[in-house]
XYZ file of C-alpha atoms in Angstrom:
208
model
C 87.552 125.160 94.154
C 90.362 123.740 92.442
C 90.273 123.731 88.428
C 91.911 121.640 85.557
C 92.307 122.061 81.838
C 90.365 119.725 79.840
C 92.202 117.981 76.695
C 91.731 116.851 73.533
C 93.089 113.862 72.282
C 95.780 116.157 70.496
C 96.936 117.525 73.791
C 94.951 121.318 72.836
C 92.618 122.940 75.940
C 89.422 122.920 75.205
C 88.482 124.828 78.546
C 88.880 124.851 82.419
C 86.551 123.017 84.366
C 86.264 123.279 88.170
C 86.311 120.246 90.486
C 84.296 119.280 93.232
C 85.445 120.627 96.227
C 83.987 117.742 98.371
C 86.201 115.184 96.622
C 89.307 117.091 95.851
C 89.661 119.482 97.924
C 89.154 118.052 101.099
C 91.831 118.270 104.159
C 93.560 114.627 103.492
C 93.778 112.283 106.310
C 96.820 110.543 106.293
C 95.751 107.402 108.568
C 92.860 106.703 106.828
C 94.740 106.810 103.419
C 97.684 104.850 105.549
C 94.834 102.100 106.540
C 93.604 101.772 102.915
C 96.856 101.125 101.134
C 97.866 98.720 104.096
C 94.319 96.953 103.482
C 95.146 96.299 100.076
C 98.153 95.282 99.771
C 97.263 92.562 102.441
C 93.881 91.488 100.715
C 96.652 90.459 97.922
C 98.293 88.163 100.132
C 96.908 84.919 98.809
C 98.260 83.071 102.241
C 99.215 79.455 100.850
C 102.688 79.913 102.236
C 103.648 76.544 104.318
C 106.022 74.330 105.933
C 105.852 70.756 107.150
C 105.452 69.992 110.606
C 106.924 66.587 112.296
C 103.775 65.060 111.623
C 104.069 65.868 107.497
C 107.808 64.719 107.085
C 107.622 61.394 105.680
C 109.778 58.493 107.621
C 110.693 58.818 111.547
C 108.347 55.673 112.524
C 110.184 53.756 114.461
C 112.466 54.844 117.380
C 116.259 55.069 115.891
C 117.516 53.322 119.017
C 116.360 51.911 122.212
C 115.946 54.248 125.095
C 118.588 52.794 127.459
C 122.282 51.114 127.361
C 123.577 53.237 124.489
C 125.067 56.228 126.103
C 123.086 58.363 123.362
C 120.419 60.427 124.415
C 117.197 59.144 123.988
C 115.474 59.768 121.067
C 111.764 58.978 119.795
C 111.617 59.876 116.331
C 114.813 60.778 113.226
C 111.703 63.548 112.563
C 112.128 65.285 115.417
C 112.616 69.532 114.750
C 116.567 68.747 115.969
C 117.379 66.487 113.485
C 118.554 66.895 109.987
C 115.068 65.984 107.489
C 112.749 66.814 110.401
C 109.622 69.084 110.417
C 109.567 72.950 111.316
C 108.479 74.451 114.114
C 106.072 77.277 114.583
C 106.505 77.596 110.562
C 103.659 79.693 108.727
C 101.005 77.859 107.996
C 98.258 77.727 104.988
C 95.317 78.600 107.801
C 96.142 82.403 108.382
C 94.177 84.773 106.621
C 95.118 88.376 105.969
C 92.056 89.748 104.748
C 90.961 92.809 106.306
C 87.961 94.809 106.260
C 87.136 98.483 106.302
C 84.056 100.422 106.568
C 82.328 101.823 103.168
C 82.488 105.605 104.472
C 86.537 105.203 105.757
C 87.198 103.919 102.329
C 85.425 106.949 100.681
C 87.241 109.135 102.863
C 90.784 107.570 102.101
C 90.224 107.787 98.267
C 88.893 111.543 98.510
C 91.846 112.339 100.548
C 94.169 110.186 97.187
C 92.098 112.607 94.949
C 93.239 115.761 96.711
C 96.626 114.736 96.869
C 96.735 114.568 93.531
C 94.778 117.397 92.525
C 96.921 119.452 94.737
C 100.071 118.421 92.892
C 98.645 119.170 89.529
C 98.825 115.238 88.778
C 95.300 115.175 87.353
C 94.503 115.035 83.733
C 91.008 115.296 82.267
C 90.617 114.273 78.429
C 87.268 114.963 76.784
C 87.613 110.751 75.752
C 89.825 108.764 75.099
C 89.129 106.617 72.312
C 91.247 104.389 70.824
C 91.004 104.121 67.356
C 93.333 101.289 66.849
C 94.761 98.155 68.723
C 98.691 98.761 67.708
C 100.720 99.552 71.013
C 102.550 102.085 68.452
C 99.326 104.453 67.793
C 98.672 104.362 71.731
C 102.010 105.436 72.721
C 102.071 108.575 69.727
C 98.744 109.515 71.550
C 100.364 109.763 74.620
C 103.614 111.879 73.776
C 101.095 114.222 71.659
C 99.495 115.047 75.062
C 103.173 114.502 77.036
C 102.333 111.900 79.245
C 105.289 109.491 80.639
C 105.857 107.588 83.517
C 103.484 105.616 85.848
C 99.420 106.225 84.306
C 96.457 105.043 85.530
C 93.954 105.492 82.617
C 90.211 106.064 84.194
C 87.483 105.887 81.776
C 83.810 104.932 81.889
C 83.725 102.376 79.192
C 86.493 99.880 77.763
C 86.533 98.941 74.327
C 88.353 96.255 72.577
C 90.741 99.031 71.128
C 91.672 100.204 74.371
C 91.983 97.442 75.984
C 94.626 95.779 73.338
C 96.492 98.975 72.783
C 97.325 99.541 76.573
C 97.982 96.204 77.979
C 102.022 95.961 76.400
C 102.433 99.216 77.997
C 104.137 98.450 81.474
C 103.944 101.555 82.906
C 99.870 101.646 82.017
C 96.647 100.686 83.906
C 93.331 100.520 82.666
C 90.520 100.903 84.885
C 86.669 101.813 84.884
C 85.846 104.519 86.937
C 83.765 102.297 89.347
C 86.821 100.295 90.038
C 88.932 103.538 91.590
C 90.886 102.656 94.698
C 93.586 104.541 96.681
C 96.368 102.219 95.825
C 96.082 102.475 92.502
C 95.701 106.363 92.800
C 98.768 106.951 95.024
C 100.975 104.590 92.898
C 100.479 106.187 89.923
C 102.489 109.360 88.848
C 99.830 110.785 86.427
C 95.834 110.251 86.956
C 94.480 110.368 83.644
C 90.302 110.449 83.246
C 87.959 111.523 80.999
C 85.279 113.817 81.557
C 82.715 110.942 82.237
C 84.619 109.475 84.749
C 85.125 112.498 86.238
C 80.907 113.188 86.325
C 80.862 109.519 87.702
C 83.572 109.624 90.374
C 82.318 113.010 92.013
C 78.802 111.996 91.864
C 79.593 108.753 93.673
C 82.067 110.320 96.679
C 80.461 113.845 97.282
């Protein structure tokens, strides 16, 4: 059963505490977690990409020239695809979707298997809480060099308070999220997973 050190706010152990070995410590499965993160980033695409077609183009109503005596080649419309102003074709088009769908237990599995990865790289850090006592970006960023945290962080906690919220969101390299809202994508991109001890109760009751 893999364990952790849980923190204080001042970056001091308080103890170890073991996690679940049903949620981090599974065997990973690489094509579900593969599947996931290509699920998401697709359910991003918002799909209003689009070109004209030769009936969109405005002009082209009349025929340019007649159809015989001119030695040209005949020619119906200056909208046609060949001609310089005319519409696209087989351009993308506003109708696709992207959205894809996956089932509730695949999901579970790909985010277990995000868990262990990071577990297994020692990538997890548990904080007894993590309240914010101020809004100022400044007091936020102290708190995070006293417990030596840098780079990518996703910040899981169980409740989000105004403090939080307003101290975190001019940090670039920072998301917030509620435990509820844990996904793969966010898990994998980040290079430290940062939770509190609630979060952690939540999160393993919910997958194991």
């Amino acid at each position: 059963m893999p364990k952790t050190a849980l923190l204080n706010l001042k970056g001091e152990k308080i103890k170890d505490i073991k996690l679940d070995d049903s949620v981090w410590g599974i065997t990973p499965n690489d094509q579900v977690v593969y599947e996931h993160i290509n699920l998401a980033m697709a359910n991003q695409r918002q799909g209003t990409h689009a070109t004209k077609t030769r009936s969109d183009v405005s002009g082209g109503g009349r025929k340019p020239w007649r159809q015989k005596g001119t030695g040209n080649a005949r020619q119906g419309s200056t909208r046609a695809p060949h001609w310089v102003g005319g519409g696209v074709v087989f351009g993308p088009s506003s109708d696709r979707n992207y959205t894809k769908k996956m089932n509730k237990k695949v999901r579970r599995l790909a985010l277990k298997s995000a868990l262990t990865y990071k577990a297994n790289d020692k990538e997890v850090v548990v904080l007894e809480n993590i309240n914010a006592e101020t809004n100022k970006t400044k007091d936020m960023l102290k708190l995070l060099e006293n417990l030596n945290l840098n780079g990518k962080l996703l910040i899981v906690t169980t409740e989000l308070t105004e403090n939080l919220i307003l101290a975190t969101r001019n940090i670039g390299s920072i998301k917030l999220v509620l435990a509820n809202e844990l996904n793969t994508y966010d898990v994998l991109y980040c290079d430290k997973l940062v939770i509190t001890q609630d979060a952690l109760k939540y999160v393993e009751e919910v997958l194991k």
